[in-house]
Short mmCIF file of C-alpha atoms (C1' of nucleotides) in Angstrom, two decimals:
data_model
loop_
_atom_site.label_atom_id
_atom_site.label_comp_id
_atom_site.label_asym_id
_atom_site.label_seq_id
_atom_site.Cartn_x
_atom_site.Cartn_y
_atom_site.Cartn_z
CA MET A 150 143.25 10.25 110.95
CA ALA A 151 141.82 11.71 114.11
CA ARG A 152 142.91 15.30 114.43
CA THR A 153 143.18 16.51 118.02
CA ARG A 154 140.71 19.27 118.70
CA ILE A 155 142.59 22.54 119.07
CA VAL A 156 141.61 24.31 122.26
CA SER A 157 142.34 27.91 123.01
CA ALA A 158 145.38 28.99 125.01
CA PRO A 159 146.03 32.17 127.01
CA GLU A 160 147.37 35.02 124.89
CA PRO A 161 150.68 35.22 126.79
CA THR A 162 151.26 31.58 125.85
CA LEU A 163 150.39 32.25 122.21
CA ARG A 164 152.90 35.10 122.13
CA ARG A 165 155.66 32.97 123.62
CA LEU A 166 155.23 29.96 121.33
CA PRO A 167 156.79 31.71 118.29
CA ARG A 168 159.85 32.52 120.41
CA TYR A 169 160.30 28.85 121.25
CA LEU A 170 159.80 27.99 117.60
CA HIS A 171 162.52 30.37 116.42
CA LEU A 172 164.93 28.89 118.93
CA LEU A 173 163.98 25.36 117.85
CA TYR A 174 164.68 26.22 114.21
CA THR A 175 168.16 27.33 115.25
CA LEU A 176 168.69 24.09 117.19
CA ARG A 177 167.51 21.99 114.27
CA THR A 178 169.87 23.80 111.92
CA GLY A 179 172.64 23.00 114.41
CA GLY A 180 171.76 19.32 114.26
CA ILE A 181 170.42 19.12 117.82
CA ALA A 182 167.71 16.47 118.20
CA GLU A 183 166.58 16.85 121.82
CA VAL A 184 165.95 19.80 124.07
CA SER A 185 164.82 20.28 127.67
CA SER A 186 162.54 22.95 129.10
CA THR A 187 165.48 23.96 131.29
CA PHE A 188 167.59 24.71 128.23
CA ILE A 189 164.87 26.65 126.42
CA ALA A 190 164.23 28.69 129.55
CA SER A 191 167.88 29.59 130.07
CA GLU A 192 168.32 30.58 126.41
CA LEU A 193 165.26 32.84 126.42
CA HIS A 194 165.65 34.14 129.99
CA SER A 195 162.38 32.50 130.86
CA ASP A 196 161.24 29.91 133.42
CA ALA A 197 161.37 26.16 132.87
CA THR A 198 157.97 25.54 134.46
CA GLN A 199 156.42 28.17 132.24
CA VAL A 200 158.01 26.60 129.17
CA ARG A 201 156.58 23.20 130.12
CA LYS A 202 153.14 24.69 130.76
CA ASP A 203 153.17 26.44 127.40
CA ILE A 204 154.32 23.29 125.60
CA GLU A 205 151.58 21.27 127.30
CA PHE A 206 148.97 23.23 125.30
CA THR A 207 150.35 21.75 122.09
CA ASN A 208 149.61 18.21 123.37
CA ILE A 209 153.19 17.09 122.97
CA VAL A 210 154.65 14.76 125.60
CA GLY A 211 158.25 14.93 126.67
CA HIS A 212 160.60 12.32 128.02
CA PRO A 213 161.96 12.36 131.57
CA LYS A 214 165.70 12.89 131.66
CA THR A 215 166.06 13.82 127.96
CA GLY A 216 163.29 16.36 127.38
CA TYR A 217 161.51 16.88 124.06
CA ILE A 218 162.30 15.79 120.52
CA VAL A 219 163.11 19.02 118.63
CA GLU A 220 161.43 17.86 115.43
CA GLU A 221 158.25 16.78 117.23
CA LEU A 222 158.08 20.02 119.16
CA ILE A 223 158.49 22.14 116.03
CA GLU A 224 155.68 20.30 114.31
CA ALA A 225 153.39 20.47 117.35
CA ILE A 226 153.82 24.24 117.73
CA GLU A 227 153.35 24.81 114.00
CA VAL A 228 150.12 22.79 114.06
CA PHE A 229 148.92 24.52 117.21
CA LEU A 230 149.45 27.96 115.67
CA SER A 231 147.98 26.72 112.41
CA TRP A 232 151.21 27.61 110.65
CA ASP A 233 151.34 24.24 108.94
CA SER A 234 148.40 25.04 106.67
CA LYS A 235 147.91 27.78 104.11
CA ASN A 236 146.24 31.00 105.22
CA TYR A 237 145.28 33.01 102.13
CA ALA A 238 145.41 36.74 102.70
CA LEU A 239 144.84 40.08 101.08
CA LEU A 240 146.29 43.45 101.93
CA ALA A 241 144.64 46.87 101.78
CA GLY A 242 146.99 49.83 101.36
CA ALA A 243 150.04 49.30 99.17
CA GLY A 244 152.11 52.16 100.63
CA ASN A 245 155.49 51.93 102.34
CA LEU A 246 154.43 49.52 105.05
CA GLY A 247 152.13 47.53 102.76
CA THR A 248 154.90 47.07 100.22
CA ALA A 249 157.25 45.84 102.95
CA MET A 250 154.63 43.38 104.16
CA LEU A 251 154.07 41.99 100.66
CA GLY A 252 157.81 41.40 100.34
CA TYR A 253 158.45 40.02 103.83
CA PRO A 254 160.02 36.59 103.25
CA ASN A 255 159.11 35.04 106.62
CA PHE A 256 155.34 35.05 106.17
CA LYS A 257 155.54 31.91 104.06
CA LYS A 258 156.95 30.09 107.12
CA TYR A 259 153.89 31.19 109.06
CA GLY A 260 151.49 29.93 106.41
CA LEU A 261 150.42 33.43 105.38
CA ILE A 262 150.16 33.79 101.62
CA PHE A 263 149.21 37.08 100.00
CA LEU A 264 147.11 36.59 96.88
CA ALA A 265 146.05 40.17 96.29
CA ALA A 266 146.67 43.77 97.29
CA PHE A 267 144.13 46.58 97.11
CA ASP A 268 144.70 50.30 96.77
CA SER A 269 142.73 53.35 95.76
CA ASP A 270 145.66 54.85 93.84
CA GLU A 271 144.89 54.49 90.11
CA LYS A 272 148.59 54.34 89.28
CA LYS A 273 149.12 51.23 91.39
CA ILE A 274 146.05 49.32 90.21
CA GLY A 275 146.96 46.72 87.60
CA THR A 276 150.63 46.61 88.63
CA LYS A 277 152.38 43.97 90.70
CA ILE A 278 154.26 44.51 93.95
CA HIS A 279 156.66 41.73 94.90
CA ASP A 280 154.76 39.60 92.37
CA ILE A 281 151.38 40.25 93.99
CA PRO A 282 148.74 41.94 91.79
CA VAL A 283 147.16 45.20 92.93
CA PHE A 284 143.40 45.57 92.42
CA LYS A 285 140.88 48.35 92.90
CA MET A 286 139.00 48.25 96.21
CA SER A 287 135.67 47.38 94.60
CA ASP A 288 137.08 44.08 93.30
CA MET A 289 137.50 42.82 96.85
CA PRO A 290 134.17 41.02 97.49
CA GLN A 291 134.46 38.96 94.33
CA LEU A 292 138.10 37.97 94.81
CA VAL A 293 137.62 37.01 98.46
CA LYS A 294 134.95 34.54 97.40
CA GLU A 295 136.76 33.24 94.31
CA TRP A 296 140.11 32.72 96.04
CA HIS A 297 138.83 31.70 99.48
CA ILE A 298 140.71 34.48 101.22
CA GLN A 299 140.08 34.55 104.94
CA THR A 300 142.61 37.01 106.33
CA GLY A 301 142.82 40.75 105.64
CA VAL A 302 145.76 43.00 106.48
CA ILE A 303 145.14 46.72 106.93
CA THR A 304 148.05 49.03 106.10
CA VAL A 305 146.08 52.07 104.96
CA PRO A 306 146.29 55.47 106.72
CA SER A 307 144.21 55.77 109.92
CA GLN A 308 141.48 57.86 108.35
CA ASN A 309 140.72 55.13 105.78
CA ALA A 310 141.15 52.15 108.07
CA GLN A 311 137.55 51.73 109.27
CA GLN A 312 136.29 51.92 105.69
CA ALA A 313 138.80 49.28 104.57
CA CYS A 314 137.82 47.15 107.55
CA ASP A 315 134.10 47.40 106.75
CA LEU A 316 134.77 46.40 103.16
CA MET A 317 136.75 43.38 104.31
CA VAL A 318 133.99 42.31 106.69
CA SER A 319 131.28 42.65 104.06
CA SER A 320 133.48 40.74 101.61
CA GLY A 321 133.58 37.78 103.97
CA ILE A 322 137.00 38.14 105.61
CA ARG A 323 137.17 36.18 108.89
CA GLY A 324 140.29 37.62 110.53
CA ILE A 325 141.69 41.15 110.35
CA TRP A 326 145.27 42.13 111.12
CA ASN A 327 145.31 45.86 111.70
CA PHE A 328 148.43 48.02 111.48
CA ALA A 329 146.68 51.41 111.56
CA PRO A 330 146.90 53.22 114.90
CA ILE A 331 143.16 53.37 115.46
CA HIS A 332 140.47 51.33 117.16
CA LEU A 333 138.44 49.42 114.58
CA LYS A 334 134.86 48.29 115.10
CA VAL A 335 134.15 44.78 113.87
CA PRO A 336 131.04 42.62 114.31
CA ALA A 337 131.10 39.62 116.64
CA GLY A 338 132.58 36.56 114.92
CA VAL A 339 135.25 38.49 113.06
CA ILE A 340 138.65 38.20 114.73
CA LEU A 341 140.61 41.42 115.07
CA GLU A 342 144.27 41.50 115.98
CA ASN A 343 146.03 44.81 116.36
CA SER A 344 149.74 44.99 115.67
CA GLN A 345 150.44 48.57 116.49
CA VAL A 346 154.01 49.71 116.52
CA SER A 347 152.91 52.54 118.80
CA GLN A 348 152.20 50.06 121.60
CA SER A 349 155.63 48.52 121.38
CA LEU A 350 157.29 51.92 121.07
CA ALA A 351 155.36 53.18 124.11
CA VAL A 352 156.92 50.46 126.24
CA LEU A 353 160.42 51.19 124.95
CA SER A 354 160.32 54.97 125.21
CA HIS A 355 158.71 54.92 128.65
CA LYS A 356 161.35 52.52 129.96
CA LEU A 357 164.08 54.71 128.49
CA ALA A 358 162.58 57.72 130.25
CA VAL A 359 162.41 55.89 133.58
CA GLN A 360 166.03 54.81 133.16
CA ARG A 361 167.12 58.37 132.40
CA GLY A 362 165.14 59.60 135.41
CA ASN A 363 166.88 57.13 137.66
CA ARG A 364 170.32 58.40 136.73
CA LEU A 365 169.61 62.08 137.31
CA MET B 199 159.76 74.01 137.34
CA ALA B 200 159.57 70.83 139.34
CA ARG B 201 159.14 67.90 137.05
CA THR B 202 157.22 65.00 138.57
CA ARG B 203 159.38 61.90 138.83
CA ILE B 204 158.20 59.36 136.30
CA VAL B 205 157.59 55.99 137.90
CA SER B 206 157.21 52.77 136.05
CA ALA B 207 153.84 51.32 135.12
CA PRO B 208 152.77 47.75 134.33
CA GLU B 209 153.33 46.79 130.70
CA PRO B 210 149.63 46.20 130.02
CA THR B 211 149.01 49.79 131.06
CA LEU B 212 151.82 51.06 128.83
CA ARG B 213 150.33 49.19 125.90
CA ARG B 214 146.86 50.65 126.50
CA LEU B 215 147.90 54.28 126.87
CA PRO B 216 148.59 54.77 123.13
CA ARG B 217 145.08 53.50 122.39
CA TYR B 218 143.60 56.14 124.66
CA LEU B 219 145.84 58.72 123.06
CA HIS B 220 144.68 57.90 119.54
CA LEU B 221 141.06 58.21 120.64
CA LEU B 222 141.81 61.52 122.38
CA TYR B 223 143.37 62.89 119.19
CA THR B 224 140.15 62.05 117.37
CA LEU B 225 138.08 63.75 120.07
CA ARG B 226 140.27 66.86 119.98
CA THR B 227 139.94 67.06 116.20
CA GLY B 228 136.17 66.87 116.71
CA GLY B 229 136.33 69.82 119.12
CA ILE B 230 135.44 67.83 122.24
CA ALA B 231 136.99 69.30 125.39
CA GLU B 232 136.02 66.83 128.12
CA VAL B 233 135.83 63.09 128.31
CA SER B 234 134.89 60.53 130.98
CA SER B 235 136.45 57.16 131.70
CA THR B 236 133.03 55.67 130.97
CA PHE B 237 133.09 57.09 127.46
CA ILE B 238 136.65 55.98 126.71
CA ALA B 239 135.83 52.49 127.98
CA SER B 240 132.71 52.14 125.84
CA GLU B 241 134.52 53.38 122.72
CA LEU B 242 137.43 50.97 123.17
CA HIS B 243 135.38 48.04 124.53
CA SER B 244 137.30 48.32 127.76
CA ASP B 245 136.41 48.86 131.41
CA ALA B 246 135.92 52.27 133.03
CA THR B 247 137.74 51.31 136.23
CA GLN B 248 140.68 50.07 134.22
CA VAL B 249 140.78 53.30 132.22
CA ARG B 250 140.83 55.33 135.45
CA LYS B 251 143.57 53.14 136.92
CA ASP B 252 145.68 53.53 133.80
CA ILE B 253 145.16 57.29 133.72
CA GLU B 254 146.14 57.53 137.39
CA PHE B 255 149.69 56.54 136.47
CA THR B 256 150.05 59.74 134.45
CA ASN B 257 149.33 61.83 137.58
CA ILE B 258 146.41 63.59 135.99
CA VAL B 259 143.39 64.37 138.16
CA GLY B 260 139.88 64.29 136.79
CA HIS B 261 136.75 66.13 137.80
CA PRO B 262 133.72 64.42 139.31
CA LYS B 263 130.70 64.61 137.07
CA THR B 264 132.56 65.93 134.00
CA GLY B 265 135.61 63.66 133.74
CA TYR B 266 138.96 64.69 132.30
CA ILE B 267 140.05 67.65 130.16
CA VAL B 268 140.98 66.15 126.77
CA GLU B 269 143.90 68.54 126.25
CA GLU B 270 145.34 67.87 129.72
CA LEU B 271 145.00 64.14 129.30
CA ILE B 272 146.74 64.15 125.91
CA GLU B 273 149.65 66.08 127.35
CA ALA B 274 149.91 63.90 130.45
CA ILE B 275 150.01 60.68 128.43
CA GLU B 276 152.53 62.13 125.98
CA VAL B 277 154.79 63.18 128.86
CA PHE B 278 154.37 59.84 130.59
CA LEU B 279 155.37 57.94 127.45
CA SER B 280 158.13 60.48 126.83
CA TRP B 281 156.61 61.27 123.46
CA ASP B 282 156.81 65.00 124.11
CA SER B 283 160.60 65.02 123.81
CA LYS B 284 162.89 64.05 120.95
CA ASN B 285 164.22 60.51 120.84
CA TYR B 286 167.04 60.33 118.29
CA ALA B 287 167.28 56.99 116.58
CA LEU B 288 169.23 55.01 114.04
CA LEU B 289 168.19 52.04 111.98
CA ALA B 290 170.23 49.02 110.94
CA GLY B 291 169.05 47.20 107.81
CA ALA B 292 167.66 49.38 105.03
CA GLY B 293 165.67 46.62 103.28
CA ASN B 294 161.94 46.47 102.67
CA LEU B 295 160.89 46.82 106.30
CA GLY B 296 163.67 49.28 107.16
CA THR B 297 162.70 51.52 104.26
CA ALA B 298 159.08 51.48 105.40
CA MET B 299 160.11 52.38 108.93
CA LEU B 300 162.23 55.31 107.74
CA GLY B 301 159.23 56.64 105.82
CA TYR B 302 156.56 56.02 108.45
CA PRO B 303 154.99 59.42 109.08
CA ASN B 304 153.63 58.73 112.57
CA PHE B 305 156.96 58.29 114.34
CA LYS B 306 157.39 62.05 114.54
CA LYS B 307 154.26 62.16 116.73
CA TYR B 308 155.89 59.66 119.05
CA GLY B 309 159.08 61.69 119.33
CA LEU B 310 161.12 59.17 117.36
CA ILE B 311 163.45 60.85 114.88
CA PHE B 312 165.71 58.85 112.58
CA LEU B 313 169.03 60.55 111.98
CA ALA B 314 170.88 57.73 110.26
CA ALA B 315 170.45 54.34 108.63
CA PHE B 316 173.13 51.67 108.36
CA ASP B 317 173.51 48.90 105.83
CA SER B 318 176.23 46.57 104.61
CA ASP B 319 175.13 46.90 100.96
CA GLU B 320 177.73 49.06 99.17
CA LYS B 321 175.12 50.29 96.72
CA LYS B 322 172.98 51.80 99.47
CA ILE B 323 175.80 53.48 101.40
CA GLY B 324 175.99 57.18 100.63
CA THR B 325 172.42 57.37 99.36
CA LYS B 326 169.40 58.73 101.16
CA ILE B 327 166.17 56.88 101.94
CA HIS B 328 163.20 59.09 102.76
CA ASP B 329 165.75 61.86 103.31
CA ILE B 330 167.76 59.86 105.83
CA PRO B 331 171.42 59.18 104.94
CA VAL B 332 172.68 55.60 104.78
CA PHE B 333 176.11 54.89 106.30
CA LYS B 334 178.39 51.89 106.46
CA MET B 335 178.13 49.86 109.66
CA SER B 336 181.58 50.85 110.92
CA ASP B 337 180.53 54.51 111.09
CA MET B 338 178.03 53.71 113.83
CA PRO B 339 180.10 54.28 117.01
CA GLN B 340 181.22 57.72 115.94
CA LEU B 341 177.78 58.92 114.80
CA VAL B 342 176.04 57.66 117.93
CA LYS B 343 178.37 59.80 120.03
CA GLU B 344 178.31 62.86 117.76
CA TRP B 345 174.54 62.95 117.34
CA HIS B 346 173.55 61.70 120.79
CA ILE B 347 171.55 58.81 119.39
CA GLN B 348 170.06 56.64 122.10
CA THR B 349 167.66 54.31 120.28
CA GLY B 350 168.53 51.64 117.72
CA VAL B 351 166.06 49.87 115.44
CA ILE B 352 166.98 46.45 114.07
CA THR B 353 165.45 45.50 110.70
CA VAL B 354 168.23 43.26 109.40
CA PRO B 355 167.71 39.55 108.59
CA SER B 356 167.73 37.21 111.62
CA GLN B 357 171.20 35.85 110.97
CA ASN B 358 172.73 39.35 111.17
CA ALA B 359 170.61 40.64 114.04
CA GLN B 360 172.84 39.72 117.00
CA GLN B 361 175.84 41.26 115.27
CA ALA B 362 173.93 44.49 114.59
CA CYS B 363 172.73 44.45 118.19
CA ASP B 364 176.27 44.02 119.57
CA LEU B 365 177.50 46.89 117.42
CA MET B 366 174.70 49.12 118.73
CA VAL B 367 175.48 48.22 122.33
CA SER B 368 179.20 48.87 121.94
CA SER B 369 178.39 52.15 120.18
CA GLY B 370 176.49 53.34 123.24
CA ILE B 371 172.86 52.78 122.25
CA ARG B 372 170.59 52.63 125.33
CA GLY B 373 167.39 51.13 123.91
CA ILE B 374 166.97 48.59 121.14
CA TRP B 375 163.79 48.01 119.16
CA ASN B 376 164.11 44.63 117.50
CA PHE B 377 162.03 43.51 114.50
CA ALA B 378 164.03 40.36 113.68
CA PRO B 379 162.36 37.10 114.74
CA ILE B 380 165.16 36.02 117.04
CA HIS B 381 166.08 36.30 120.71
CA LEU B 382 168.81 38.91 121.18
CA LYS B 383 171.27 38.92 124.05
CA VAL B 384 171.89 42.35 125.55
CA PRO B 385 173.81 43.33 128.67
CA ALA B 386 171.95 44.57 131.76
CA GLY B 387 171.15 48.27 131.49
CA VAL B 388 170.31 48.15 127.80
CA ILE B 389 166.57 48.10 127.20
CA LEU B 390 165.34 45.61 124.62
CA GLU B 391 161.85 45.73 123.16
CA ASN B 392 160.79 43.10 120.67
CA SER B 393 158.17 43.99 118.13
CA GLN B 394 157.78 40.74 116.35
CA VAL B 395 155.03 40.40 113.82
CA SER B 396 155.21 36.65 114.35
CA GLN B 397 153.81 37.06 117.88
CA SER B 398 150.85 39.05 116.69
CA LEU B 399 150.27 36.70 113.76
CA ALA B 400 150.43 33.70 116.10
CA VAL B 401 147.49 35.06 118.09
CA LEU B 402 145.47 35.77 114.96
CA SER B 403 146.08 32.51 113.16
CA HIS B 404 145.53 30.41 116.26
CA LYS B 405 142.23 32.15 116.96
CA LEU B 406 141.17 31.62 113.36
CA ALA B 407 141.98 27.92 113.68
CA VAL B 408 139.99 27.61 116.90
CA GLN B 409 137.05 29.35 115.27
CA ARG B 410 137.21 27.03 112.28
CA GLY B 411 137.42 24.05 114.63
CA ASN B 412 134.32 25.17 116.48
CA ARG B 413 132.22 25.23 113.33
CA LEU B 414 133.14 21.75 112.11
"C1'" DT C 5 119.70 69.00 145.23
"C1'" DA C 6 120.18 64.81 142.36
"C1'" DG C 7 123.06 62.40 139.64
"C1'" DA C 8 127.17 61.36 137.22
"C1'" DT C 9 131.83 60.71 137.82
"C1'" DT C 10 136.28 60.24 140.18
"C1'" DG C 11 139.57 58.02 143.32
"C1'" DT C 12 140.46 54.16 146.05
"C1'" DT C 13 139.88 50.00 148.70
"C1'" DA C 14 138.51 45.24 148.54
"C1'" DA C 15 137.44 41.01 145.98
"C1'" DT C 16 138.17 38.26 142.12
"C1'" DC C 17 140.43 36.26 138.52
"C1'" DG C 18 144.09 34.33 135.94
"C1'" DA C 19 148.86 33.77 135.07
"C1'" DT C 20 153.31 32.77 137.00
"C1'" DT C 21 156.19 30.37 140.04
"C1'" DA C 22 157.32 26.81 143.53
"C1'" DA C 23 157.25 22.15 145.02
"C1'" DC C 24 157.48 17.43 144.30
"C1'" DA C 25 156.05 12.64 142.97
"C1'" DA C 26 156.57 9.87 138.78
"C1'" DT C 27 159.53 8.50 135.20
"C1'" DC C 28 163.32 6.69 132.65
"C1'" DT D 273 171.12 2.85 140.53
"C1'" DA D 274 171.51 7.97 140.70
"C1'" DG D 275 170.15 11.94 138.71
"C1'" DA D 276 167.90 14.81 135.45
"C1'" DT D 277 163.65 15.86 133.67
"C1'" DT D 278 158.62 15.77 133.00
"C1'" DG D 279 153.81 16.49 134.40
"C1'" DT D 280 150.91 18.36 137.76
"C1'" DT D 281 149.20 20.23 142.02
"C1'" DA D 282 149.54 23.99 145.23
"C1'" DA D 283 151.05 28.67 146.44
"C1'" DT D 284 152.05 33.14 145.04
"C1'" DC D 285 151.78 37.13 142.57
"C1'" DG D 286 149.85 40.77 139.96
"C1'" DA D 287 146.33 42.55 137.11
"C1'" DT D 288 141.46 43.15 136.47
"C1'" DT D 289 137.02 44.00 138.14
"C1'" DA D 290 133.56 45.26 141.70
"C1'" DA D 291 131.98 48.27 145.21
"C1'" DC D 292 131.36 52.56 147.17
"C1'" DA D 293 132.40 56.97 149.68
"C1'" DA D 294 133.77 61.60 148.21
"C1'" DT D 295 133.07 65.19 145.04
"C1'" DC D 296 131.04 68.77 142.31
#
DNA sequence: TAGATTGTTAATCGATTAACAATC
DNA sequence: TAGATTGTTAATCGATTAACAATC
């Protein structure tokens, strides 16, 4: 079976696709089989042309008058985001945030499967958190190879983040998802994605301040 | 003292400012008093002109040849993001993620202070999580007024998120920080910021897939 | 001074939005 | 058919990047 070559899309598109997907899941649950870009746009306070442009990247074709088949669209977006196949992951830093990540039920939907956690705390090593075994840091290189882990999640404190990152890189991790509020240095070829709550909070608290200022 | 009116900035700028701030904290800890846009750009793999443009929004003025005073810049960014003043918050949904949020030590730096958590689980109501008391949902309107809470964090499951959101809005919450993977409807005037891990993961897993495709 | 840096204007780039023929 | 929608080209918008005079 010829698999269509996945080409890259602009980041804004990549960030919007999960929003469409969540809406489509709701529609499917409601037994709705077809959906138009107009409807998606009005539900998400977006623009119909933008929705169509975004959908185009997934190589799906719609039908004039009726729109897109919900089931087809779901599958196309899942394939495009690579959420249809398993993405084995490890996590470094089994603290509050790390524990929450290991127990987050939605990751399975996104193909992300945690096989191992790593921590430097002796008391945690050898235990299981949400059914995932915790290992000592030095076990990482071996387990990455044995279990074909390609994604590493960093939930250690800032001051240990670069060290954890370096260990992941030297272990053979291909993509790093960083939750520590610090800029990590990675070699070319390793993909780094920062998910920093501080960025999101900055937008919210600044907007709140502007709003307060406007009502003075 | 005349306080400069805070004007809005583009979202990309707002998202970059915390990155500068984290670097500046590191510099301050290292005893460095001055920094140039060139240096910040090279450290963060960014562009010096962009750094200067971003900094301009904070109304700080630099010095030719030497750059900016680290201490001044830190304060200006903190003021601009409104991280210098207290932002009282509540959280709805004291599960795995909610518990992690309540215990996240960095929020204090960003001015975010949790005064109350809300949950529908009888067993959690009346207890404390990371020193923050857990109330029943129906107590929300009264506590928001009494404690002047203006920010609400949503960490409930998707199917309960809109309900939690509506309760926050009717209680008088001005800004909502949503972690549920669903599109929330809020009235005009209420600020909604989505911090959805799925968006960040979409970027990472798609890039990983493209990289894999390129090496076939 | 010479040279590094800022502040700012102009040029470029890329994403969003508008317009509309093709389709069913 | 009439009318709603797609797919796509063109126009607009806004952010990024380049260029450079002013500054110390």
